[in-house]
Amino acid sequence: MTPNADPTRTEHRLITVQQHILQEQKRFPGASGEFSWLLSGITLAAKMIQAKVRRAGLSDILGTDGETNVQGEIQQKLDVSANEVLAHCLSVRESIGVLASEENEQPIMVHNNSPAAKYAVVFDPLDGSSNIDVNVSVGTTFSILRRPDEAHLDDHESWLLQPGRKQIAAGYVVYGSSTILVYSVGNGVHGFTLDPAVGAFVLSHPNMRMPDQGKYYSVNEAYCDEFPPRYGEYIDRLRHGTLGHKYGSRYIGSMVADFHRTLLKGGVFLYPPTTDQPDGKLRLLYEAEPRCVSRRTSRWNRARWNASSAGCRANQHSPTNAAGRGESSRTRRF
Ligand code: FBP
């Protein structure tokens, strides 16, 4: 910057996600920097995945990979590639003991035998896979847990299967008209847009707050006849304005994108139980709980109530029980 440059001018005031993470770190006296280094693994992976998404039509990365994942879904090539990128960028972080990916049958034990390892990272490398080939927004979700003091280093369940309120950070990335990364470490929810010119995530949505009143409800209405009656009745009330406001409908079919719109514009996103998915379709660990952090942190007082009701429902399908049954726990999402 030249001596008489004005540091307050916009382009000199941009805040990158790395700067923001380091600012957050200052709130924890004695912080070692390991957590910030961990988060930088996620931001790096997000940049690498977005580069693949942006070029998807030009490189042989569209279509299925032919393999079936633990959820019983045919894996998309981009699912597999995004999974490898995240596993690589995170496994070089010494502070991570365990990684759990929605695409993997078993958690990946990384540095779990090292005393420095105290975090577990849970992620859905590419959410909204059914939208990849049609150029509709997809996303990545992540959540970070601290190893419980009483947990055995090699007992991955105790690292991972903790109540949602134990998450110490969570967030998501939307690969849409622009690439936006949203995260929270419990001190507000902040959004960063990737500036291709700078190659960095730049603060664009500080302290995101969900509006009190939204315009849209978001649900796959094709399953309406399969939902338990109270969900159909609720959607009717939203549609007819008997809850004091007439709602329109928006549904992308990529939960991260539908959630992001709901966080910005308000409204309701729901994935009730269906005949095929009596426990709901969305995965508690990979999809629902990380969203709770952003939702709760962006609407503190009211959210306590909401989160707890959602949490109550979720607990019926607590990850521990599901793990005991060898399933990945699903939940009805509201
Ligand atoms: P994955 O793509 O990670 O498997 O996620 C599931 C998902 O695509 C959500 O993103 C989305 O909300 C939901 O499934 C869409 O389901 P449906 O096609 O049944 O409406």
mmCIF file of C-alpha atoms and ligand atoms in Angstrom:
data_model
loop_
_atom_site.group_PDB
_atom_site.id
_atom_site.type_symbol
_atom_site.label_atom_id
_atom_site.label_comp_id
_atom_site.label_asym_id
_atom_site.label_seq_id
_atom_site.Cartn_x
_atom_site.Cartn_y
_atom_site.Cartn_z
ATOM 1 C CA MET A 1 0.000 0.000 0.000
ATOM 2 C CA THR A 2 1.543 3.351 -1.033
ATOM 3 C CA PRO A 3 2.279 5.712 1.867
ATOM 4 C CA ASN A 4 -0.749 7.960 1.194
ATOM 5 C CA ALA A 5 -3.127 5.106 0.367
ATOM 6 C CA ASP A 6 -6.419 5.235 2.299
ATOM 7 C CA PRO A 7 -6.635 1.918 4.278
ATOM 8 C CA THR A 8 -10.345 2.494 4.874
ATOM 9 C CA ARG A 9 -11.149 2.229 1.137
ATOM 10 C CA THR A 10 -13.323 -0.864 0.435
ATOM 11 C CA GLU A 11 -10.810 -3.043 -1.361
ATOM 12 C CA HIS A 12 -8.319 -2.485 1.428
ATOM 13 C CA ARG A 13 -11.038 -3.434 4.031
ATOM 14 C CA LEU A 14 -11.866 -6.904 2.758
ATOM 15 C CA ILE A 15 -11.772 -9.583 5.453
ATOM 16 C CA THR A 16 -10.870 -13.078 4.355
ATOM 17 C CA VAL A 17 -12.151 -16.171 6.123
ATOM 18 C CA GLN A 18 -8.605 -16.844 7.389
ATOM 19 C CA GLN A 19 -8.474 -13.372 8.980
ATOM 20 C CA HIS A 20 -11.912 -13.944 10.486
ATOM 21 C CA ILE A 21 -10.897 -17.350 11.911
ATOM 22 C CA LEU A 22 -7.801 -15.780 13.486
ATOM 23 C CA GLN A 23 -9.954 -12.997 14.955
ATOM 24 C CA GLU A 24 -12.271 -15.654 16.414
ATOM 25 C CA GLN A 25 -9.201 -17.458 17.804
ATOM 26 C CA LYS A 26 -8.287 -14.320 19.783
ATOM 27 C CA ARG A 27 -11.465 -14.901 21.817
ATOM 28 C CA PHE A 28 -9.817 -18.017 23.268
ATOM 29 C CA PRO A 29 -6.733 -16.976 25.285
ATOM 30 C CA GLY A 30 -4.083 -19.676 25.062
ATOM 31 C CA ALA A 31 -5.518 -21.035 21.815
ATOM 32 C CA SER A 32 -2.817 -23.042 20.013
ATOM 33 C CA GLY A 33 -3.903 -22.218 16.465
ATOM 34 C CA GLU A 34 -4.572 -25.905 15.732
ATOM 35 C CA PHE A 35 -8.308 -25.216 15.355
ATOM 36 C CA SER A 36 -7.692 -22.374 12.926
ATOM 37 C CA TRP A 37 -5.340 -24.640 10.968
ATOM 38 C CA LEU A 38 -8.070 -27.299 10.950
ATOM 39 C CA LEU A 39 -10.647 -24.828 9.579
ATOM 40 C CA SER A 40 -8.208 -23.780 6.865
ATOM 41 C CA GLY A 41 -8.292 -27.409 5.693
ATOM 42 C CA ILE A 42 -12.008 -27.041 5.073
ATOM 43 C CA THR A 43 -11.696 -23.718 3.259
ATOM 44 C CA LEU A 44 -8.930 -25.125 1.048
ATOM 45 C CA ALA A 45 -11.017 -28.215 0.227
ATOM 46 C CA ALA A 46 -14.004 -25.983 -0.583
ATOM 47 C CA LYS A 47 -11.908 -24.067 -3.109
ATOM 48 C CA MET A 48 -10.675 -27.288 -4.705
ATOM 49 C CA ILE A 49 -14.209 -28.759 -4.892
ATOM 50 C CA GLN A 50 -15.688 -25.560 -6.336
ATOM 51 C CA ALA A 51 -13.037 -25.640 -9.075
ATOM 52 C CA LYS A 52 -14.232 -29.154 -10.014
ATOM 53 C CA VAL A 53 -17.909 -28.131 -9.850
ATOM 54 C CA ARG A 54 -17.299 -25.068 -12.054
ATOM 55 C CA ARG A 55 -15.611 -27.224 -14.726
ATOM 56 C CA ALA A 56 -17.913 -30.235 -14.295
ATOM 57 C CA GLY A 57 -19.291 -30.046 -17.848
ATOM 58 C CA LEU A 58 -15.786 -29.842 -19.329
ATOM 59 C CA SER A 59 -14.106 -32.647 -17.467
ATOM 60 C CA ASP A 60 -15.100 -36.277 -17.118
ATOM 61 C CA ILE A 61 -16.607 -35.724 -13.675
ATOM 62 C CA LEU A 62 -20.321 -35.811 -14.421
ATOM 63 C CA GLY A 63 -22.431 -38.934 -14.030
ATOM 64 C CA THR A 64 -22.258 -41.867 -11.708
ATOM 65 C CA ASP A 65 -19.209 -43.615 -10.416
ATOM 66 C CA GLY A 66 -21.074 -46.901 -10.480
ATOM 67 C CA GLU A 67 -20.415 -47.629 -6.805
ATOM 68 C CA THR A 68 -23.137 -47.636 -4.108
ATOM 69 C CA ASN A 69 -22.442 -45.772 -0.858
ATOM 70 C CA VAL A 70 -23.385 -46.830 2.683
ATOM 71 C CA GLN A 71 -26.703 -44.944 2.262
ATOM 72 C CA GLY A 72 -27.594 -47.279 -0.589
ATOM 73 C CA GLU A 73 -27.260 -44.470 -3.155
ATOM 74 C CA ILE A 74 -25.381 -44.690 -6.465
ATOM 75 C CA GLN A 75 -22.337 -42.480 -5.984
ATOM 76 C CA GLN A 76 -21.775 -39.609 -8.405
ATOM 77 C CA LYS A 77 -18.212 -39.103 -9.660
ATOM 78 C CA LEU A 78 -18.213 -35.670 -8.015
ATOM 79 C CA ASP A 79 -19.334 -37.237 -4.709
ATOM 80 C CA VAL A 80 -16.257 -39.471 -4.785
ATOM 81 C CA SER A 81 -13.900 -36.720 -5.891
ATOM 82 C CA ALA A 82 -15.168 -34.211 -3.286
ATOM 83 C CA ASN A 83 -14.850 -36.930 -0.632
ATOM 84 C CA GLU A 84 -11.207 -37.567 -1.559
ATOM 85 C CA VAL A 85 -10.394 -33.843 -1.548
ATOM 86 C CA LEU A 86 -11.841 -33.316 1.953
ATOM 87 C CA ALA A 87 -10.243 -36.474 3.349
ATOM 88 C CA HIS A 88 -6.868 -35.371 1.940
ATOM 89 C CA CYS A 89 -7.027 -31.738 3.123
ATOM 90 C CA LEU A 90 -8.163 -32.767 6.626
ATOM 91 C CA SER A 91 -6.001 -35.841 7.171
ATOM 92 C CA VAL A 92 -2.842 -33.693 7.118
ATOM 93 C CA ARG A 93 -4.122 -31.769 10.154
ATOM 94 C CA GLU A 94 -2.481 -33.348 13.212
ATOM 95 C CA SER A 95 -5.246 -32.163 15.542
ATOM 96 C CA ILE A 96 -7.821 -34.394 13.817
ATOM 97 C CA GLY A 97 -8.312 -37.868 15.225
ATOM 98 C CA VAL A 98 -11.347 -39.084 13.304
ATOM 99 C CA LEU A 99 -13.071 -38.192 10.037
ATOM 100 C CA ALA A 100 -16.625 -39.331 9.229
ATOM 101 C CA SER A 101 -17.966 -38.897 5.716
ATOM 102 C CA GLU A 102 -21.497 -39.528 4.505
ATOM 103 C CA GLU A 103 -19.907 -41.396 1.590
ATOM 104 C CA ASN A 104 -17.853 -43.794 3.704
ATOM 105 C CA GLU A 105 -18.981 -47.018 5.387
ATOM 106 C CA GLN A 106 -16.621 -46.514 8.316
ATOM 107 C CA PRO A 107 -15.040 -43.448 9.936
ATOM 108 C CA ILE A 108 -11.435 -42.729 8.938
ATOM 109 C CA MET A 109 -9.104 -42.923 11.922
ATOM 110 C CA VAL A 110 -6.415 -40.325 11.113
ATOM 111 C CA HIS A 111 -4.188 -39.210 14.027
ATOM 112 C CA ASN A 112 -6.347 -40.763 16.733
ATOM 113 C CA ASN A 113 -3.326 -42.276 18.491
ATOM 114 C CA SER A 114 -1.556 -38.923 18.752
ATOM 115 C CA PRO A 115 -2.187 -36.984 21.977
ATOM 116 C CA ALA A 116 -2.380 -33.842 19.794
ATOM 117 C CA ALA A 117 -5.504 -35.246 18.145
ATOM 118 C CA LYS A 118 -8.561 -33.812 19.833
ATOM 119 C CA TYR A 119 -11.075 -33.124 17.078
ATOM 120 C CA ALA A 120 -13.431 -35.196 14.942
ATOM 121 C CA VAL A 121 -14.767 -33.794 11.663
ATOM 122 C CA VAL A 122 -18.061 -34.993 10.172
ATOM 123 C CA PHE A 123 -18.911 -34.044 6.588
ATOM 124 C CA ASP A 124 -21.186 -34.586 3.625
ATOM 125 C CA PRO A 125 -18.742 -33.902 0.790
ATOM 126 C CA LEU A 126 -21.411 -33.170 -1.789
ATOM 127 C CA ASP A 127 -24.985 -32.572 -0.785
ATOM 128 C CA GLY A 128 -27.669 -32.531 -3.457
ATOM 129 C CA SER A 129 -25.987 -35.117 -5.658
ATOM 130 C CA SER A 130 -29.106 -35.530 -7.782
ATOM 131 C CA ASN A 131 -28.599 -31.957 -8.989
ATOM 132 C CA ILE A 132 -24.950 -32.228 -10.055
ATOM 133 C CA ASP A 133 -25.562 -33.179 -13.704
ATOM 134 C CA VAL A 134 -28.210 -30.495 -14.214
ATOM 135 C CA ASN A 135 -26.057 -27.586 -13.044
ATOM 136 C CA VAL A 136 -28.220 -26.807 -10.003
ATOM 137 C CA SER A 137 -26.628 -25.659 -6.726
ATOM 138 C CA VAL A 138 -25.000 -28.361 -4.628
ATOM 139 C CA GLY A 139 -23.075 -28.060 -1.397
ATOM 140 C CA THR A 140 -20.751 -29.422 1.266
ATOM 141 C CA THR A 141 -21.633 -29.626 4.952
ATOM 142 C CA PHE A 142 -19.291 -30.006 7.913
ATOM 143 C CA SER A 143 -19.354 -30.174 11.670
ATOM 144 C CA ILE A 144 -16.546 -30.331 14.224
ATOM 145 C CA LEU A 145 -16.616 -32.113 17.589
ATOM 146 C CA ARG A 146 -14.036 -32.226 20.383
ATOM 147 C CA ARG A 147 -12.997 -35.660 21.644
ATOM 148 C CA PRO A 148 -14.734 -36.213 25.014
ATOM 149 C CA ASP A 149 -12.135 -36.442 27.807
ATOM 150 C CA GLU A 150 -13.355 -39.897 28.791
ATOM 151 C CA ALA A 151 -13.250 -41.205 25.189
ATOM 152 C CA HIS A 152 -10.781 -43.908 24.230
ATOM 153 C CA LEU A 153 -8.496 -42.787 21.407
ATOM 154 C CA ASP A 154 -9.415 -45.761 19.223
ATOM 155 C CA ASP A 155 -13.124 -45.749 20.010
ATOM 156 C CA HIS A 156 -14.446 -43.695 17.050
ATOM 157 C CA GLU A 157 -18.070 -43.921 18.250
ATOM 158 C CA SER A 158 -17.296 -41.902 21.357
ATOM 159 C CA TRP A 159 -15.586 -39.267 19.211
ATOM 160 C CA LEU A 160 -18.490 -38.986 16.782
ATOM 161 C CA LEU A 161 -21.748 -39.985 18.400
ATOM 162 C CA GLN A 162 -22.264 -36.966 20.623
ATOM 163 C CA PRO A 163 -25.410 -34.831 21.068
ATOM 164 C CA GLY A 164 -25.676 -32.027 18.505
ATOM 165 C CA ARG A 165 -25.140 -29.369 21.189
ATOM 166 C CA LYS A 166 -21.574 -30.688 21.591
ATOM 167 C CA GLN A 167 -20.604 -29.398 18.147
ATOM 168 C CA ILE A 168 -17.940 -26.714 18.526
ATOM 169 C CA ALA A 169 -18.229 -25.478 14.958
ATOM 170 C CA ALA A 170 -20.263 -26.234 11.858
ATOM 171 C CA GLY A 171 -21.024 -24.836 8.473
ATOM 172 C CA TYR A 172 -21.649 -25.437 4.840
ATOM 173 C CA VAL A 173 -20.562 -24.365 1.378
ATOM 174 C CA VAL A 174 -22.989 -23.665 -1.473
ATOM 175 C CA TYR A 175 -21.617 -24.072 -5.014
ATOM 176 C CA GLY A 176 -24.222 -21.898 -6.729
ATOM 177 C CA SER A 177 -24.220 -18.674 -8.760
ATOM 178 C CA SER A 178 -21.257 -17.873 -6.541
ATOM 179 C CA THR A 179 -19.486 -20.057 -4.008
ATOM 180 C CA ILE A 180 -20.356 -19.116 -0.442
ATOM 181 C CA LEU A 181 -19.003 -20.612 2.753
ATOM 182 C CA VAL A 182 -21.050 -20.141 5.928
ATOM 183 C CA TYR A 183 -19.684 -21.116 9.310
ATOM 184 C CA SER A 184 -20.196 -20.638 13.033
ATOM 185 C CA VAL A 185 -18.021 -21.319 16.051
ATOM 186 C CA GLY A 186 -20.906 -20.250 18.289
ATOM 187 C CA ASN A 187 -20.286 -16.514 17.944
ATOM 188 C CA GLY A 188 -22.760 -15.640 15.206
ATOM 189 C CA VAL A 189 -23.091 -17.082 11.709
ATOM 190 C CA HIS A 190 -20.902 -15.552 8.997
ATOM 191 C CA GLY A 191 -20.916 -15.940 5.216
ATOM 192 C CA PHE A 192 -17.906 -15.586 2.919
ATOM 193 C CA THR A 193 -18.116 -15.395 -0.858
ATOM 194 C CA LEU A 194 -15.238 -16.800 -2.901
ATOM 195 C CA ASP A 195 -13.699 -13.943 -4.912
ATOM 196 C CA PRO A 196 -12.184 -15.670 -7.955
ATOM 197 C CA ALA A 197 -10.066 -12.564 -8.630
ATOM 198 C CA VAL A 198 -8.434 -12.821 -5.201
ATOM 199 C CA GLY A 199 -8.796 -16.595 -4.788
ATOM 200 C CA ALA A 200 -10.022 -16.097 -1.231
ATOM 201 C CA PHE A 201 -13.298 -16.367 0.674
ATOM 202 C CA VAL A 202 -14.165 -12.755 1.541
ATOM 203 C CA LEU A 203 -16.616 -11.722 4.280
ATOM 204 C CA SER A 204 -19.866 -10.860 2.490
ATOM 205 C CA HIS A 205 -22.568 -11.813 5.028
ATOM 206 C CA PRO A 206 -21.418 -10.928 8.567
ATOM 207 C CA ASN A 207 -23.688 -11.959 11.437
ATOM 208 C CA MET A 208 -26.369 -13.588 9.345
ATOM 209 C CA ARG A 209 -29.767 -13.411 11.013
ATOM 210 C CA MET A 210 -32.810 -15.267 9.821
ATOM 211 C CA PRO A 211 -35.732 -12.859 9.234
ATOM 212 C CA ASP A 212 -38.659 -13.338 11.637
ATOM 213 C CA GLN A 213 -41.111 -13.699 8.801
ATOM 214 C CA GLY A 214 -40.287 -15.577 5.618
ATOM 215 C CA LYS A 215 -42.092 -15.900 2.279
ATOM 216 C CA TYR A 216 -41.561 -19.527 1.351
ATOM 217 C CA TYR A 217 -42.023 -23.051 2.601
ATOM 218 C CA SER A 218 -39.718 -25.677 1.138
ATOM 219 C CA VAL A 219 -40.694 -29.340 0.916
ATOM 220 C CA ASN A 220 -40.875 -32.041 -1.777
ATOM 221 C CA GLU A 221 -44.666 -31.907 -2.216
ATOM 222 C CA ALA A 222 -44.591 -34.971 -4.429
ATOM 223 C CA TYR A 223 -44.579 -36.975 -1.186
ATOM 224 C CA CYS A 224 -47.447 -35.035 0.444
ATOM 225 C CA ASP A 225 -49.795 -38.053 0.437
ATOM 226 C CA GLU A 226 -47.149 -40.066 2.286
ATOM 227 C CA PHE A 227 -46.510 -37.527 5.054
ATOM 228 C CA PRO A 228 -48.217 -38.087 8.438
ATOM 229 C CA PRO A 229 -51.431 -35.988 8.320
ATOM 230 C CA ARG A 230 -50.165 -33.242 10.648
ATOM 231 C CA TYR A 231 -47.457 -32.291 8.138
ATOM 232 C CA GLY A 232 -49.987 -32.050 5.303
ATOM 233 C CA GLU A 233 -52.246 -29.934 7.523
ATOM 234 C CA TYR A 234 -49.341 -27.653 8.428
ATOM 235 C CA ILE A 235 -48.348 -27.192 4.772
ATOM 236 C CA ASP A 236 -51.993 -26.375 3.971
ATOM 237 C CA ARG A 237 -52.000 -23.703 6.667
ATOM 238 C CA LEU A 238 -48.768 -22.237 5.265
ATOM 239 C CA ARG A 239 -50.219 -22.269 1.750
ATOM 240 C CA HIS A 240 -53.595 -20.762 2.742
ATOM 241 C CA GLY A 241 -52.220 -18.151 5.098
ATOM 242 C CA THR A 242 -54.093 -19.424 8.165
ATOM 243 C CA LEU A 243 -50.904 -18.964 10.187
ATOM 244 C CA GLY A 244 -51.201 -15.227 9.558
ATOM 245 C CA HIS A 245 -49.110 -15.205 6.384
ATOM 246 C CA LYS A 246 -49.566 -16.785 2.932
ATOM 247 C CA TYR A 247 -46.409 -18.651 1.926
ATOM 248 C CA GLY A 248 -45.149 -19.403 -1.562
ATOM 249 C CA SER A 249 -43.170 -22.563 -2.332
ATOM 250 C CA ARG A 250 -39.524 -23.030 -3.254
ATOM 251 C CA TYR A 251 -37.729 -26.414 -3.437
ATOM 252 C CA ILE A 252 -34.306 -26.971 -5.021
ATOM 253 C CA GLY A 253 -33.744 -30.512 -3.807
ATOM 254 C CA SER A 254 -30.272 -29.706 -2.471
ATOM 255 C CA MET A 255 -30.737 -29.299 1.265
ATOM 256 C CA VAL A 256 -27.782 -26.922 1.646
ATOM 257 C CA ALA A 257 -29.187 -24.568 -1.004
ATOM 258 C CA ASP A 258 -32.752 -24.778 0.384
ATOM 259 C CA PHE A 259 -31.413 -24.192 3.892
ATOM 260 C CA HIS A 260 -29.241 -21.263 2.774
ATOM 261 C CA ARG A 261 -32.219 -19.539 1.157
ATOM 262 C CA THR A 262 -34.302 -20.161 4.290
ATOM 263 C CA LEU A 263 -31.579 -18.724 6.528
ATOM 264 C CA LEU A 264 -31.335 -15.583 4.339
ATOM 265 C CA LYS A 265 -35.007 -15.076 3.517
ATOM 266 C CA GLY A 266 -36.748 -16.825 6.427
ATOM 267 C CA GLY A 267 -39.500 -19.385 5.981
ATOM 268 C CA VAL A 268 -39.635 -23.114 6.613
ATOM 269 C CA PHE A 269 -37.668 -26.045 5.191
ATOM 270 C CA LEU A 270 -38.965 -29.503 6.050
ATOM 271 C CA TYR A 271 -38.344 -33.105 5.094
ATOM 272 C CA PRO A 272 -41.032 -35.099 6.925
ATOM 273 C CA PRO A 273 -41.158 -38.889 7.193
ATOM 274 C CA THR A 274 -42.436 -40.695 4.086
ATOM 275 C CA THR A 275 -43.549 -44.259 3.422
ATOM 276 C CA ASP A 276 -40.062 -45.143 2.099
ATOM 277 C CA GLN A 277 -38.260 -43.105 4.729
ATOM 278 C CA PRO A 278 -40.347 -43.438 7.938
ATOM 279 C CA ASP A 279 -37.548 -41.719 9.875
ATOM 280 C CA GLY A 280 -37.134 -38.960 7.281
ATOM 281 C CA LYS A 281 -34.460 -38.966 4.563
ATOM 282 C CA LEU A 282 -31.892 -36.511 5.858
ATOM 283 C CA ARG A 283 -28.965 -37.820 7.883
ATOM 284 C CA LEU A 284 -28.833 -36.561 11.472
ATOM 285 C CA LEU A 285 -25.040 -36.486 11.790
ATOM 286 C CA TYR A 286 -24.116 -35.214 8.304
ATOM 287 C CA GLU A 287 -27.047 -33.006 7.332
ATOM 288 C CA ALA A 288 -29.390 -32.102 10.188
ATOM 289 C CA GLU A 289 -27.199 -31.383 13.228
ATOM 290 C CA PRO A 290 -24.659 -29.158 11.412
ATOM 291 C CA ARG A 291 -27.594 -27.033 10.173
ATOM 292 C CA CYS A 292 -28.885 -26.759 13.757
ATOM 293 C CA VAL A 293 -25.701 -24.857 14.708
ATOM 294 C CA SER A 294 -26.231 -22.222 11.998
ATOM 295 C CA ARG A 295 -29.998 -22.044 12.730
ATOM 296 C CA ARG A 296 -29.540 -21.840 16.514
ATOM 297 C CA THR A 297 -26.704 -19.298 16.391
ATOM 298 C CA SER A 298 -28.540 -17.049 13.948
ATOM 299 C CA ARG A 299 -31.767 -16.939 15.999
ATOM 300 C CA TRP A 300 -30.551 -17.453 19.590
ATOM 301 C CA ASN A 301 -33.533 -16.921 21.872
ATOM 302 C CA ARG A 302 -36.346 -18.357 19.797
ATOM 303 C CA ALA A 303 -34.082 -21.072 18.403
ATOM 304 C CA ARG A 304 -33.427 -22.532 21.851
ATOM 305 C CA TRP A 305 -37.083 -23.523 21.868
ATOM 306 C CA ASN A 306 -37.116 -24.653 18.187
ATOM 307 C CA ALA A 307 -33.820 -26.479 18.304
ATOM 308 C CA SER A 308 -34.902 -28.350 21.427
ATOM 309 C CA SER A 309 -38.157 -29.499 19.775
ATOM 310 C CA ALA A 310 -36.270 -30.553 16.641
ATOM 311 C CA GLY A 311 -33.660 -32.074 18.953
ATOM 312 C CA CYS A 312 -36.338 -33.982 20.864
ATOM 313 C CA ARG A 313 -37.533 -35.527 17.621
ATOM 314 C CA ALA A 314 -33.976 -36.203 16.557
ATOM 315 C CA ASN A 315 -33.188 -37.943 19.833
ATOM 316 C CA GLN A 316 -35.719 -40.649 19.049
ATOM 317 C CA HIS A 317 -33.204 -41.585 16.395
ATOM 318 C CA SER A 318 -30.067 -40.765 18.366
ATOM 319 C CA PRO A 319 -26.881 -41.611 16.527
ATOM 320 C CA THR A 320 -25.788 -43.895 19.361
ATOM 321 C CA ASN A 321 -28.878 -46.121 18.973
ATOM 322 C CA ALA A 322 -28.547 -46.104 15.182
ATOM 323 C CA ALA A 323 -24.838 -46.924 15.397
ATOM 324 C CA GLY A 324 -25.775 -49.830 17.663
ATOM 325 C CA ARG A 325 -27.962 -51.010 14.764
ATOM 326 C CA GLY A 326 -25.123 -50.332 12.253
ATOM 327 C CA GLU A 327 -27.241 -47.694 10.457
ATOM 328 C CA SER A 328 -26.478 -43.997 9.865
ATOM 329 C CA SER A 329 -29.182 -42.187 11.797
ATOM 330 C CA ARG A 330 -31.821 -40.313 9.788
ATOM 331 C CA THR A 331 -34.167 -37.684 11.053
ATOM 332 C CA ARG A 332 -37.327 -35.877 10.061
ATOM 333 C CA ARG A 333 -36.117 -32.312 9.439
ATOM 334 C CA PHE A 334 -38.119 -29.250 10.344
HETATM 335 P P1 FBP B 1 -27.328 -36.202 -0.678
HETATM 336 O O1 FBP B 1 -27.381 -35.631 -2.041
HETATM 337 O O2 FBP B 1 -26.123 -35.809 0.091
HETATM 338 O O3 FBP B 1 -27.565 -37.671 -0.643
HETATM 339 O O4 FBP B 1 -28.511 -35.469 0.169
HETATM 340 C C1 FBP B 1 -29.752 -35.776 0.186
HETATM 341 C C2 FBP B 1 -30.591 -34.757 -0.584
HETATM 342 O O5 FBP B 1 -30.131 -34.592 -1.884
HETATM 343 C C3 FBP B 1 -30.734 -33.404 0.100
HETATM 344 O O6 FBP B 1 -29.773 -32.490 -0.272
HETATM 345 C C4 FBP B 1 -32.103 -32.943 -0.396
HETATM 346 O O7 FBP B 1 -32.726 -32.066 0.513
HETATM 347 C C5 FBP B 1 -32.862 -34.249 -0.503
HETATM 348 O O8 FBP B 1 -31.905 -35.294 -0.613
HETATM 349 C C6 FBP B 1 -33.718 -34.267 -1.716
HETATM 350 O O9 FBP B 1 -34.485 -35.426 -1.615
HETATM 351 P P2 FBP B 1 -35.749 -35.634 -2.568
HETATM 352 O O10 FBP B 1 -35.223 -35.796 -3.959
HETATM 353 O O11 FBP B 1 -36.392 -36.880 -2.023
HETATM 354 O O12 FBP B 1 -36.619 -34.445 -2.405
#
